[in-house]
XYZ file of C-alpha atoms in Angstrom:
735
model
C 166.627 -68.278 -58.681
C 168.215 -65.089 -57.384
C 167.298 -61.718 -58.819
C 170.821 -61.251 -60.181
C 170.812 -64.607 -61.967
C 167.316 -63.901 -63.317
C 168.441 -60.538 -64.727
C 171.285 -62.265 -66.578
C 168.895 -64.490 -68.510
C 168.045 -63.494 -72.096
C 165.239 -60.984 -72.210
C 162.798 -63.218 -74.080
C 163.450 -66.091 -71.677
C 162.715 -63.774 -68.737
C 159.430 -62.766 -70.361
C 158.469 -66.402 -70.935
C 159.194 -67.287 -67.304
C 157.150 -64.341 -66.045
C 154.314 -65.313 -68.388
C 154.346 -68.904 -67.128
C 154.184 -67.668 -63.538
C 151.175 -65.519 -64.429
C 149.452 -68.531 -65.998
C 150.015 -70.593 -62.856
C 148.741 -67.688 -60.750
C 145.603 -67.458 -62.896
C 144.842 -71.146 -62.385
C 145.402 -70.792 -58.620
C 143.026 -67.822 -58.528
C 140.451 -69.903 -60.384
C 140.698 -72.541 -57.646
C 140.593 -70.031 -54.776
C 137.647 -68.111 -56.232
C 135.856 -71.127 -57.696
C 132.505 -70.178 -56.180
C 132.543 -66.755 -57.797
C 133.880 -68.151 -61.052
C 131.180 -70.831 -60.932
C 128.506 -68.139 -60.771
C 129.920 -66.468 -63.859
C 130.065 -69.819 -65.628
C 126.431 -70.468 -64.696
C 125.432 -67.132 -66.230
C 127.313 -68.029 -69.407
C 125.599 -71.413 -69.648
C 122.275 -69.679 -69.013
C 123.045 -67.576 -72.069
C 123.719 -70.718 -74.093
C 120.325 -72.121 -73.049
C 118.555 -68.920 -74.012
C 120.322 -68.933 -77.354
C 119.487 -72.586 -78.024
C 116.971 -74.203 -75.662
C 116.430 -77.935 -75.636
C 114.336 -79.089 -78.560
C 110.705 -78.958 -77.468
C 108.814 -82.276 -77.380
C 105.774 -82.075 -79.639
C 103.730 -84.503 -77.504
C 105.322 -84.542 -74.056
C 104.481 -87.359 -71.667
C 103.827 -84.957 -68.827
C 100.853 -82.709 -68.021
C 100.576 -79.923 -65.451
C 97.337 -79.353 -63.568
C 97.503 -75.747 -62.471
C 95.791 -74.341 -59.408
C 95.819 -70.935 -61.056
C 94.199 -67.608 -60.304
C 91.127 -68.544 -62.347
C 90.653 -71.759 -60.334
C 90.922 -69.846 -57.064
C 88.401 -67.308 -58.330
C 85.917 -70.029 -59.298
C 86.388 -72.483 -56.417
C 87.556 -70.309 -53.555
C 90.870 -69.448 -51.961
C 93.475 -71.968 -50.999
C 93.566 -74.247 -49.098
C 90.600 -76.015 -50.595
C 88.694 -78.610 -48.642
C 90.558 -81.920 -48.915
C 87.527 -83.748 -50.306
C 87.674 -81.319 -53.254
C 91.365 -82.156 -53.764
C 90.383 -85.838 -53.558
C 87.763 -85.229 -56.236
C 90.515 -83.685 -58.370
C 92.603 -86.843 -57.926
C 89.683 -89.076 -58.876
C 88.946 -86.948 -61.959
C 92.556 -87.331 -63.103
C 92.561 -91.070 -62.445
C 89.308 -91.563 -64.339
C 90.795 -89.730 -67.345
C 93.712 -92.185 -67.549
C 96.596 -90.445 -65.778
C 99.545 -92.824 -65.372
C 100.529 -91.172 -62.091
C 99.511 -88.065 -60.166
C 102.250 -86.170 -58.272
C 101.699 -83.260 -55.910
C 104.223 -80.432 -55.960
C 103.049 -79.451 -52.479
C 102.681 -80.939 -49.014
C 99.582 -81.296 -46.866
C 101.065 -80.900 -43.414
C 98.001 -80.003 -41.310
C 94.528 -81.439 -40.884
C 91.693 -79.889 -42.870
C 89.887 -77.451 -40.545
C 86.836 -77.376 -42.835
C 86.004 -81.052 -42.212
C 82.485 -81.798 -40.893
C 84.097 -83.887 -38.168
C 85.397 -80.740 -36.510
C 81.944 -79.185 -36.713
C 80.323 -82.345 -35.319
C 82.518 -82.152 -32.250
C 81.452 -78.540 -31.683
C 77.759 -79.460 -32.092
C 78.086 -82.330 -29.650
C 79.580 -79.940 -27.123
C 76.356 -77.945 -27.470
C 74.194 -81.060 -26.995
C 73.291 -81.534 -30.657
C 73.695 -85.072 -31.921
C 73.803 -86.172 -35.596
C 72.497 -89.395 -37.053
C 74.797 -92.260 -36.254
C 76.329 -94.519 -38.857
C 77.680 -91.856 -41.262
C 80.775 -92.964 -43.163
C 83.958 -91.418 -41.649
C 85.058 -90.001 -45.000
C 81.791 -88.056 -45.157
C 82.753 -86.321 -41.969
C 86.586 -86.115 -42.362
C 87.878 -84.437 -45.557
C 91.375 -85.824 -44.968
C 90.010 -89.352 -44.947
C 88.112 -88.610 -48.148
C 91.340 -87.317 -49.674
C 93.267 -90.378 -48.447
C 90.645 -92.657 -49.970
C 91.010 -90.928 -53.326
C 94.801 -91.269 -53.077
C 94.451 -94.960 -52.348
C 92.168 -95.454 -55.374
C 94.778 -93.949 -57.736
C 98.513 -93.976 -58.266
C 99.554 -90.852 -56.392
C 102.962 -89.505 -55.360
C 102.912 -87.170 -52.397
C 105.519 -84.475 -52.165
C 107.719 -83.656 -49.174
C 110.047 -80.704 -48.636
C 113.490 -81.539 -47.216
C 115.406 -78.649 -45.688
C 117.622 -77.517 -42.846
C 115.258 -74.739 -41.824
C 113.129 -76.876 -39.533
C 113.488 -79.934 -37.375
C 110.233 -81.662 -38.341
C 110.604 -85.324 -39.133
C 109.646 -86.816 -42.484
C 108.085 -90.245 -42.845
C 109.865 -93.142 -44.438
C 110.174 -93.199 -48.240
C 108.231 -95.772 -50.205
C 110.737 -96.466 -52.967
C 113.314 -99.139 -52.524
C 116.889 -97.878 -52.964
C 119.599 -100.145 -54.366
C 123.118 -98.925 -54.972
C 126.236 -100.149 -56.740
C 129.420 -98.931 -55.091
C 129.656 -96.915 -51.897
C 126.549 -96.139 -49.894
C 125.454 -92.732 -51.247
C 124.514 -91.629 -47.731
C 128.266 -91.241 -47.148
C 128.564 -88.331 -49.581
C 125.080 -86.958 -50.340
C 124.011 -83.820 -48.430
C 121.889 -84.697 -45.401
C 118.963 -82.431 -44.500
C 117.928 -82.255 -40.835
C 114.216 -82.472 -41.501
C 111.427 -80.980 -43.565
C 107.720 -80.784 -44.163
C 105.776 -84.030 -44.400
C 102.189 -84.888 -45.249
C 99.603 -86.159 -42.807
C 100.347 -89.802 -41.978
C 97.007 -90.923 -43.414
C 97.849 -89.324 -46.739
C 101.385 -90.743 -46.845
C 100.094 -94.207 -45.966
C 97.638 -94.129 -48.874
C 100.203 -92.878 -51.420
C 102.006 -94.994 -54.012
C 105.175 -92.934 -53.663
C 106.884 -90.195 -51.667
C 109.126 -87.702 -53.529
C 111.038 -84.606 -52.520
C 110.120 -81.435 -54.413
C 112.740 -79.200 -52.752
C 114.877 -77.000 -54.995
C 118.565 -76.684 -54.166
C 119.461 -73.160 -53.029
C 121.264 -70.880 -55.512
C 122.905 -67.517 -54.860
C 120.864 -65.809 -57.580
C 117.714 -67.939 -56.979
C 117.845 -69.358 -60.513
C 116.894 -73.034 -60.658
C 119.512 -74.768 -62.798
C 119.537 -78.254 -61.275
C 117.299 -80.611 -59.357
C 118.126 -83.438 -56.941
C 117.483 -86.900 -58.323
C 117.927 -88.326 -54.853
C 118.047 -86.474 -51.541
C 118.927 -87.481 -47.981
C 116.818 -86.459 -45.022
C 117.475 -87.765 -41.538
C 119.646 -90.539 -42.983
C 116.929 -91.751 -45.357
C 117.054 -91.479 -49.150
C 114.117 -89.849 -50.941
C 113.817 -89.807 -54.728
C 113.050 -86.472 -56.295
C 109.414 -85.840 -57.120
C 109.980 -86.347 -60.861
C 111.986 -89.546 -60.293
C 109.348 -90.958 -57.956
C 106.577 -90.085 -60.398
C 108.433 -91.945 -63.159
C 108.973 -94.935 -60.862
C 105.286 -95.203 -59.980
C 104.222 -94.625 -63.597
C 106.389 -97.562 -64.690
C 105.308 -99.779 -61.802
C 108.910 -100.119 -60.576
C 109.533 -101.037 -56.960
C 112.575 -98.819 -56.498
C 115.506 -96.970 -58.023
C 119.082 -98.065 -58.556
C 122.030 -95.766 -57.800
C 125.547 -96.092 -59.155
C 128.603 -94.538 -57.516
C 131.881 -93.659 -59.165
C 133.673 -96.497 -57.347
C 131.184 -99.145 -58.416
C 133.744 -100.945 -60.584
C 136.812 -99.948 -58.595
C 138.043 -97.475 -61.229
C 138.348 -94.642 -58.717
C 139.377 -96.564 -55.645
C 140.844 -94.247 -53.050
C 139.071 -91.166 -54.404
C 136.041 -89.467 -52.906
C 133.049 -91.419 -54.253
C 130.305 -89.585 -56.091
C 127.004 -90.455 -57.711
C 127.274 -91.028 -61.459
C 123.796 -92.110 -62.558
C 120.359 -93.248 -61.414
C 118.157 -95.886 -62.999
C 114.401 -95.769 -62.538
C 112.454 -98.488 -64.301
C 113.739 -98.504 -67.885
C 115.178 -94.977 -67.708
C 118.824 -94.090 -67.016
C 119.461 -90.568 -65.766
C 123.057 -89.239 -65.492
C 123.817 -87.602 -62.169
C 126.205 -84.996 -60.899
C 128.421 -85.860 -57.948
C 125.935 -84.502 -55.384
C 123.003 -86.507 -56.746
C 121.518 -83.669 -58.812
C 120.914 -83.300 -62.533
C 121.321 -80.168 -64.619
C 117.988 -79.150 -66.157
C 118.135 -78.669 -69.910
C 115.218 -76.316 -70.360
C 113.001 -76.231 -73.408
C 110.228 -74.034 -72.007
C 107.766 -76.901 -72.678
C 105.739 -74.922 -75.222
C 103.665 -77.974 -76.237
C 102.961 -79.304 -72.748
C 99.254 -79.314 -71.816
C 98.554 -77.083 -68.811
C 95.036 -77.686 -67.442
C 93.447 -75.294 -64.943
C 92.183 -77.290 -61.961
C 88.669 -75.835 -62.188
C 88.136 -77.451 -65.604
C 88.603 -80.917 -64.090
C 86.435 -80.251 -61.058
C 83.630 -78.613 -63.052
C 83.947 -81.082 -65.944
C 84.544 -78.381 -68.537
C 83.263 -79.511 -71.949
C 86.310 -78.023 -73.722
C 88.653 -80.485 -71.997
C 89.949 -83.220 -74.308
C 89.174 -86.628 -72.855
C 92.421 -88.190 -74.149
C 94.795 -85.481 -73.006
C 95.753 -87.360 -69.806
C 95.949 -90.937 -71.083
C 99.157 -92.604 -69.896
C 100.804 -89.324 -68.916
C 102.560 -88.152 -65.792
C 100.373 -85.518 -64.152
C 101.959 -82.929 -61.893
C 99.701 -80.812 -59.709
C 101.107 -77.403 -58.845
C 100.200 -73.763 -58.762
C 100.926 -70.612 -60.722
C 98.935 -68.403 -58.373
C 101.181 -65.600 -57.202
C 99.784 -65.624 -53.691
C 100.833 -69.254 -53.168
C 104.510 -68.336 -53.694
C 105.621 -71.163 -55.945
C 107.125 -68.954 -58.668
C 110.781 -69.509 -59.509
C 113.384 -68.196 -61.951
C 115.021 -70.350 -64.644
C 117.654 -69.626 -67.295
C 114.842 -69.090 -69.806
C 112.436 -66.965 -67.763
C 112.437 -64.771 -64.682
C 109.178 -66.219 -63.339
C 107.647 -69.643 -63.987
C 105.613 -71.994 -61.763
C 107.885 -74.304 -59.791
C 105.939 -77.329 -60.989
C 107.140 -76.615 -64.534
C 110.718 -77.365 -63.472
C 109.663 -80.857 -62.368
C 107.851 -81.215 -65.690
C 111.070 -80.300 -67.541
C 112.928 -83.055 -65.698
C 110.228 -85.641 -66.451
C 110.311 -84.675 -70.129
C 114.112 -84.885 -70.216
C 114.082 -88.328 -68.651
C 111.461 -89.633 -71.080
C 113.450 -88.300 -74.058
C 116.969 -89.027 -72.764
C 118.174 -85.439 -73.275
C 120.600 -84.129 -70.651
C 123.292 -81.554 -70.085
C 126.497 -83.380 -69.191
C 129.548 -82.218 -67.302
C 132.117 -84.787 -68.521
C 134.596 -86.278 -66.056
C 137.481 -84.994 -68.155
C 136.102 -81.462 -68.440
C 138.142 -79.879 -65.641
C 141.428 -81.305 -66.887
C 140.640 -80.260 -70.448
C 139.772 -76.737 -69.313
C 143.068 -76.364 -67.440
C 145.026 -77.735 -70.400
C 143.180 -75.440 -72.798
C 143.883 -72.475 -70.516
C 147.613 -73.297 -70.569
C 147.665 -73.774 -74.340
C 145.762 -70.540 -74.985
C 148.053 -68.698 -72.579
C 151.125 -70.103 -74.325
C 149.852 -69.009 -77.735
C 149.092 -65.513 -76.419
C 152.523 -65.333 -74.826
C 154.162 -66.140 -78.168
C 152.010 -63.510 -79.880
C 153.026 -60.930 -77.278
C 156.782 -61.542 -77.428
C 157.390 -59.123 -80.339
C 155.956 -56.448 -78.037
C 153.437 -55.125 -80.535
C 150.114 -54.097 -79.060
C 147.927 -54.604 -82.133
C 148.920 -58.211 -83.001
C 148.808 -59.156 -79.308
C 145.351 -57.597 -78.925
C 144.103 -59.387 -82.023
C 145.531 -62.660 -80.726
C 143.760 -62.064 -77.404
C 140.433 -61.492 -79.147
C 140.882 -64.566 -81.358
C 141.778 -66.783 -78.399
C 138.903 -65.472 -76.285
C 136.572 -66.094 -79.190
C 138.027 -69.570 -79.603
C 137.418 -70.451 -75.946
C 133.838 -69.233 -76.100
C 133.338 -71.006 -79.419
C 134.630 -74.265 -77.921
C 132.214 -73.922 -74.996
C 129.355 -73.144 -77.371
C 130.245 -76.067 -79.639
C 130.310 -78.431 -76.662
C 126.896 -77.203 -75.529
C 125.144 -76.968 -78.887
C 126.534 -80.134 -80.482
C 127.322 -82.496 -77.605
C 125.264 -81.055 -74.703
C 128.499 -80.687 -72.725
C 128.889 -78.011 -70.072
C 132.437 -76.765 -70.640
C 133.778 -73.831 -68.655
C 135.844 -71.332 -70.701
C 136.473 -69.029 -67.732
C 139.767 -70.610 -66.540
C 141.136 -69.854 -70.003
C 139.547 -66.393 -70.040
C 141.063 -65.613 -66.637
C 144.468 -66.886 -67.775
C 144.387 -64.816 -70.962
C 143.188 -61.697 -69.154
C 145.767 -61.882 -66.376
C 148.535 -62.701 -68.837
C 147.620 -59.815 -71.132
C 147.206 -57.288 -68.321
C 150.372 -58.419 -66.560
C 152.657 -58.882 -69.561
C 151.638 -56.251 -72.056
C 153.037 -53.242 -70.148
C 156.346 -55.072 -69.710
C 156.508 -56.081 -73.354
C 155.530 -52.639 -74.604
C 158.201 -51.091 -72.405
C 160.785 -53.544 -73.687
C 159.598 -53.050 -77.268
C 159.820 -49.275 -76.932
C 163.276 -49.654 -75.460
C 164.323 -51.753 -78.448
C 162.873 -49.146 -80.772
C 164.750 -46.421 -78.937
C 167.918 -48.446 -79.327
C 167.235 -48.798 -83.040
C 166.617 -45.078 -83.421
C 169.730 -44.272 -81.423
C 171.788 -46.722 -83.456
C 170.448 -45.778 -86.906
C 168.863 -42.352 -86.502
C 171.934 -40.562 -87.844
C 172.620 -43.049 -90.610
C 169.201 -43.784 -92.124
C 166.320 -41.691 -93.350
C 163.437 -41.298 -90.834
C 161.243 -43.563 -92.965
C 163.780 -46.375 -92.914
C 164.433 -45.884 -89.211
C 160.708 -46.302 -88.531
C 160.558 -49.454 -90.649
C 163.565 -50.881 -88.855
C 162.164 -49.930 -85.433
C 159.123 -52.067 -86.182
C 161.441 -55.078 -86.558
C 164.317 -54.688 -84.059
C 165.438 -58.294 -84.587
C 168.062 -56.997 -87.024
C 169.964 -55.583 -84.037
C 171.858 -58.715 -83.160
C 175.544 -59.517 -83.292
C 176.427 -61.233 -86.523
C 175.821 -60.740 -90.238
C 174.097 -61.947 -93.361
C 174.956 -62.014 -97.054
C 173.007 -59.461 -99.066
C 173.178 -57.940 -102.512
C 174.045 -54.304 -101.801
C 175.277 -51.193 -103.598
C 178.272 -49.554 -101.898
C 179.390 -45.924 -102.184
C 182.694 -44.361 -101.128
C 183.292 -40.618 -101.388
C 186.262 -38.426 -100.623
C 186.965 -34.687 -100.762
C 190.002 -34.196 -103.001
C 192.852 -32.175 -101.603
C 191.231 -31.965 -98.224
C 194.367 -33.159 -96.398
C 196.518 -30.325 -97.725
C 193.672 -27.872 -97.147
C 193.334 -28.945 -93.511
C 196.962 -27.998 -92.864
C 196.244 -24.353 -93.621
C 193.067 -24.042 -91.498
C 192.508 -23.630 -87.795
C 190.740 -26.537 -86.087
C 187.415 -24.712 -85.662
C 187.477 -23.481 -89.263
C 188.341 -26.985 -90.457
C 185.460 -28.469 -88.439
C 183.024 -25.903 -89.804
C 184.178 -26.580 -93.364
C 183.905 -30.356 -92.953
C 180.470 -30.163 -91.392
C 179.343 -27.761 -94.073
C 180.297 -30.311 -96.725
C 179.232 -33.562 -95.046
C 175.845 -32.307 -93.887
C 174.324 -31.622 -97.333
C 175.899 -34.756 -98.801
C 174.453 -36.820 -95.951
C 171.034 -35.284 -96.497
C 171.212 -36.298 -100.151
C 172.146 -39.879 -99.235
C 169.374 -40.185 -96.677
C 166.879 -38.787 -99.158
C 167.830 -41.650 -101.485
C 167.355 -44.291 -98.733
C 171.036 -44.959 -98.089
C 172.484 -46.459 -94.933
C 175.362 -44.270 -93.734
C 178.013 -46.699 -92.619
C 180.720 -44.377 -91.321
C 182.576 -41.103 -91.672
C 186.347 -41.343 -92.011
C 187.584 -37.795 -91.841
C 186.253 -36.202 -95.009
C 185.256 -39.566 -96.499
C 181.815 -41.208 -96.396
C 180.927 -44.868 -96.737
C 177.283 -45.704 -97.457
C 175.350 -48.628 -98.871
C 171.858 -49.580 -100.025
C 169.575 -52.615 -99.533
C 170.547 -53.277 -95.918
C 169.287 -53.566 -93.267
C 166.037 -53.147 -95.223
C 165.221 -54.151 -98.772
C 165.491 -51.184 -101.145
C 164.000 -51.496 -104.604
C 166.290 -50.544 -107.532
C 169.129 -49.810 -105.119
C 171.863 -49.415 -107.806
C 169.828 -46.660 -109.444
C 169.176 -44.907 -106.127
C 172.881 -45.123 -105.336
C 173.741 -43.452 -108.673
C 171.181 -40.701 -108.180
C 172.534 -40.184 -104.662
C 176.066 -39.822 -106.051
C 174.885 -37.235 -108.596
C 173.133 -35.373 -105.791
C 176.307 -35.339 -103.726
C 178.243 -33.805 -106.637
C 175.537 -31.172 -107.006
C 175.672 -30.459 -103.254
C 179.453 -29.891 -103.400
C 179.072 -27.573 -106.381
C 176.378 -25.648 -104.540
C 178.714 -25.327 -101.560
C 181.499 -24.034 -103.822
C 179.359 -21.122 -104.984
C 180.806 -17.964 -103.459
C 183.782 -19.809 -101.951
C 187.322 -18.624 -102.579
C 188.545 -22.134 -103.087
C 186.421 -24.692 -104.913
C 186.399 -28.277 -103.666
C 185.839 -31.429 -105.653
C 184.459 -34.809 -104.611
C 185.400 -38.254 -105.868
C 182.797 -41.030 -105.642
C 183.107 -44.734 -106.388
C 180.164 -47.157 -106.720
C 179.953 -50.927 -106.966
C 177.122 -53.434 -106.441
C 177.449 -57.064 -105.402
C 177.274 -59.566 -102.558
C 178.587 -58.479 -99.149
C 178.326 -59.452 -95.508
C 176.276 -56.912 -93.571
C 175.244 -56.824 -89.926
C 176.239 -55.632 -86.499
C 179.964 -56.205 -86.608
C 182.244 -55.783 -83.624
C 182.341 -57.194 -80.118
C 179.655 -57.942 -77.565
C 180.629 -54.730 -75.759
C 180.454 -52.473 -78.800
C 179.410 -53.019 -82.369
C 178.084 -51.073 -85.309
C 176.070 -51.888 -88.392
C 178.481 -52.192 -91.322
C 179.377 -54.155 -94.446
C 182.509 -56.087 -95.368
C 183.673 -58.158 -98.306
C 185.074 -57.906 -101.822
C 182.215 -55.673 -102.964
C 183.121 -53.100 -100.316
C 186.834 -53.282 -101.107
C 186.232 -52.832 -104.832
C 183.984 -49.809 -104.234
C 186.777 -48.245 -102.181
C 189.316 -48.930 -104.970
C 186.995 -47.407 -107.555
C 186.641 -44.254 -105.467
C 190.458 -44.001 -105.317
C 190.623 -44.221 -109.129
C 188.513 -41.089 -109.575
C 191.702 -39.077 -109.036
C 193.574 -41.040 -111.725
C 190.713 -40.628 -114.201
C 189.941 -37.012 -113.245
C 186.168 -37.570 -112.945
C 183.700 -37.062 -110.116
C 181.814 -40.376 -110.160
C 183.084 -43.774 -111.277
C 180.843 -46.840 -111.320
C 181.620 -50.436 -112.151
C 180.133 -52.417 -114.997
C 177.947 -54.260 -112.468
C 176.311 -50.964 -111.524
C 176.078 -49.680 -115.099
C 174.200 -52.832 -116.155
C 171.477 -51.951 -113.638
C 171.111 -48.297 -114.766
C 170.905 -48.366 -118.578
C 168.699 -45.271 -118.555
C 171.297 -43.016 -116.880
C 174.019 -41.015 -118.675
C 177.103 -43.206 -118.361
C 180.180 -43.748 -120.537
C 182.736 -46.520 -120.353
C 186.251 -45.233 -119.632
C 188.471 -48.253 -119.132
C 188.941 -51.872 -118.170
C 191.140 -51.900 -115.054
C 192.822 -54.382 -112.760
C 192.787 -52.674 -109.370
C 195.368 -53.229 -106.655
C 194.830 -56.458 -104.730
C 192.375 -57.939 -107.248
C 193.186 -60.310 -110.093
C 189.949 -59.881 -112.021
C 189.576 -56.791 -114.228
C 186.590 -54.476 -113.850
C 184.974 -52.131 -116.359
C 184.913 -48.525 -115.246
C 182.157 -46.139 -116.307
C 181.804 -42.460 -115.620
C 178.398 -41.321 -114.340
C 177.638 -37.962 -115.942
C 173.915 -37.405 -115.345
C 170.401 -38.679 -114.975
C 167.906 -40.132 -117.461
C 167.102 -36.704 -118.886
C 170.705 -36.187 -119.963
C 170.899 -39.756 -121.307
C 167.909 -39.049 -123.547
C 169.457 -35.838 -124.952
C 170.299 -36.273 -128.680
C 173.506 -34.285 -128.325
C 174.706 -36.615 -125.541
C 173.710 -39.727 -127.450
C 175.712 -38.594 -130.494
C 178.692 -37.779 -128.317
C 178.391 -41.146 -126.537
C 178.556 -42.994 -129.870
C 181.787 -41.241 -130.863
C 183.228 -41.758 -127.388
C 182.438 -45.479 -127.362
C 183.956 -45.808 -130.849
C 187.177 -44.275 -129.532
C 187.175 -46.556 -126.458
C 186.572 -49.534 -128.721
C 189.670 -48.675 -130.765
C 191.664 -48.347 -127.572
C 190.498 -51.717 -126.195
C 191.264 -53.374 -129.569
C 194.860 -52.111 -129.389
C 194.466 -49.626 -132.315
C 196.293 -46.921 -130.414
C 197.007 -44.536 -133.296
C 193.413 -44.612 -134.500
C 192.190 -44.223 -130.935
C 194.495 -41.233 -130.442
C 193.179 -39.569 -133.608
C 189.579 -40.171 -132.507
C 190.454 -38.778 -129.090
C 191.840 -35.563 -130.661
C 188.524 -35.058 -132.436
C 186.539 -35.664 -129.219
C 188.703 -33.242 -127.219
C 187.495 -30.438 -129.431
C 183.882 -31.025 -128.296
C 182.582 -28.990 -125.297
C 182.163 -31.791 -122.729
C 184.116 -30.386 -119.838
C 183.591 -33.264 -117.368
C 185.779 -35.535 -119.553
C 188.544 -33.149 -120.563
C 190.751 -34.215 -117.628
C 190.241 -37.888 -118.471
C 190.969 -37.267 -122.162
C 194.243 -35.613 -121.233
C 195.260 -38.596 -119.124
C 194.189 -41.064 -121.813
C 196.074 -39.126 -124.491
C 199.321 -39.555 -122.555
C 198.643 -43.244 -122.118
C 197.864 -43.767 -125.803
C 200.975 -41.874 -126.839
C 203.110 -44.087 -124.629
C 201.434 -47.241 -125.902
C 201.932 -46.129 -129.515
C 205.616 -45.484 -128.954
C 206.151 -48.695 -126.942
C 203.443 -51.202 -127.932
C 202.928 -53.982 -125.353
C 203.886 -57.475 -126.328
C 200.376 -58.733 -125.563
C 197.459 -56.342 -125.239
C 194.336 -57.572 -123.410
C 192.696 -54.195 -123.137
C 193.206 -54.193 -119.345
C 194.998 -51.347 -117.647
C 196.791 -52.311 -114.439
C 196.330 -49.626 -111.797
C 199.583 -48.729 -110.107
C 198.074 -47.463 -106.825
C 194.901 -47.497 -104.792
């Protein structure tokens, strides 16, 4: 789409298109920077684990034998003689351990063996007694014999840092689907145990941790590939040997043909009676509990047969031998702690497998996260369209909280690992990219509102309207409004005798204070027509008690004209007509130019009523519809009139003053006599009405003396020439 065609689109549609482009860009950035985003996600999930660790097993099926600082202090520095390690294995086997797994490798021969010393003595000509058992001379053979007497899993370290070969695994590997060696990472080599030790072992397991950028251990391989051979992880191999299983079974994603044509991946591993879900690369996410109830036995207690050691603590349990000694450098970081022995991570995995508790990354998670990001972005875009910063900011906070809450719910209730960051990135980019544009557009709309209404509405109403610029659209709506027309009497003849600049000064001097009065009473100034003003109430904004405010505005205008007349050589007089009813209001005109105005019968009648103020010689005339809404103001009925161009008659009332005047006893007494006279007139009792009028004319109510003179002439004519049918309606002869 060309720039010109884009600029011709409606403004809101342009904003939506830009917002959609920003959402797509956010999702692309998430793909491009997935590694960095993945690190942030990992930190978030670490926070979830700290907030709610896995429920701790009260009696875990795993025990850690710790070669700790106390054991090194009692038995000497590492490495210990291998016959001592063999004695440790025998002690564990005698106490009922189901399997013993070493979280370490024994890669070199024991230099403390007597066999090495015998060779040195023989070189010096010293010969020992023949017939000694080889294991008495060779510590490695003694260790191998202990391994052979018990169910022991030896650990190997697979890595790409060295080229050393690793012996063949002992577990049989069966797989459903593609051969996992096609997609599992393949390590070049690693660290292996002495062949005699490996040959005596019941199992071989890899204890290598996968590398992480921040060195936090979050996952462990269930199965690893080294030199084209598959090695179960140390925990998996320990569970296999403990159950007496001959091997492990692997299942790939294409095992049943559901994902034919896609890159195969590992989905789960079965060892004995245990099923362990796998990630695509053959690893499992560790759901840490901290293992607060797991027995941790210092190695020295087993070797020195400490009396405090419970005899049944090892029965039927998986025993992992590792070290917490700082000098042996097997301390790692986990989501729960900055420093724990590496063997504890293997213990966590064994405990998870025995209890069937795992953190799962569902297959549908990525698609759901993208969809959620789009939905959240769409909701934020809708919230931003009005261009208001506060609602948009609140919507952003609510949506961000919702994404985090969804991730937390998935973790805490379902053990799902859901990533909220694609949605967070989408919301952030959308807000940062769109909000300046929307605020600029919103401010421009507000400026347009202020420019369009600033001279016709009070500042308070302009501000209210600026907050909702939707009213500025071509078209109209039906509203109940009060309409005012005013006109300066005799202004046309006066303008003929004044110079243009003097006429302009006079007109401005009159219209300015009258406009100020109208604005103070929340009127909308529709237009100025020479010396005339048209105004209305209750549009574009709702105005409470608008007929009353219109009447008070009219009284204020009369007072403003009288104040202007003070000190003037020639006094001016204003005529004001008021009516309330249904009218069409809105921005009326063409697409090139329009103004906010009102049209309809209500407007026409208000204009006719203003014209009748000359015929009735009063300042303010209101219709019966207005008078019914202002019973507390000082009004008097004057006539029932059929105006030009309208078949239906309308009651005319003069507006003389505010509620204070209406409550005056003198006015109330006068109003009773006046209404009695008008009643006689409307009933067709012209002579009686004329007599009552003569009595009223003697009272000092100057505002009605002109009207009484006009009515006297009418009554005299009606008395002399009575109408054939009198309905009480006077037909106005002119506008």
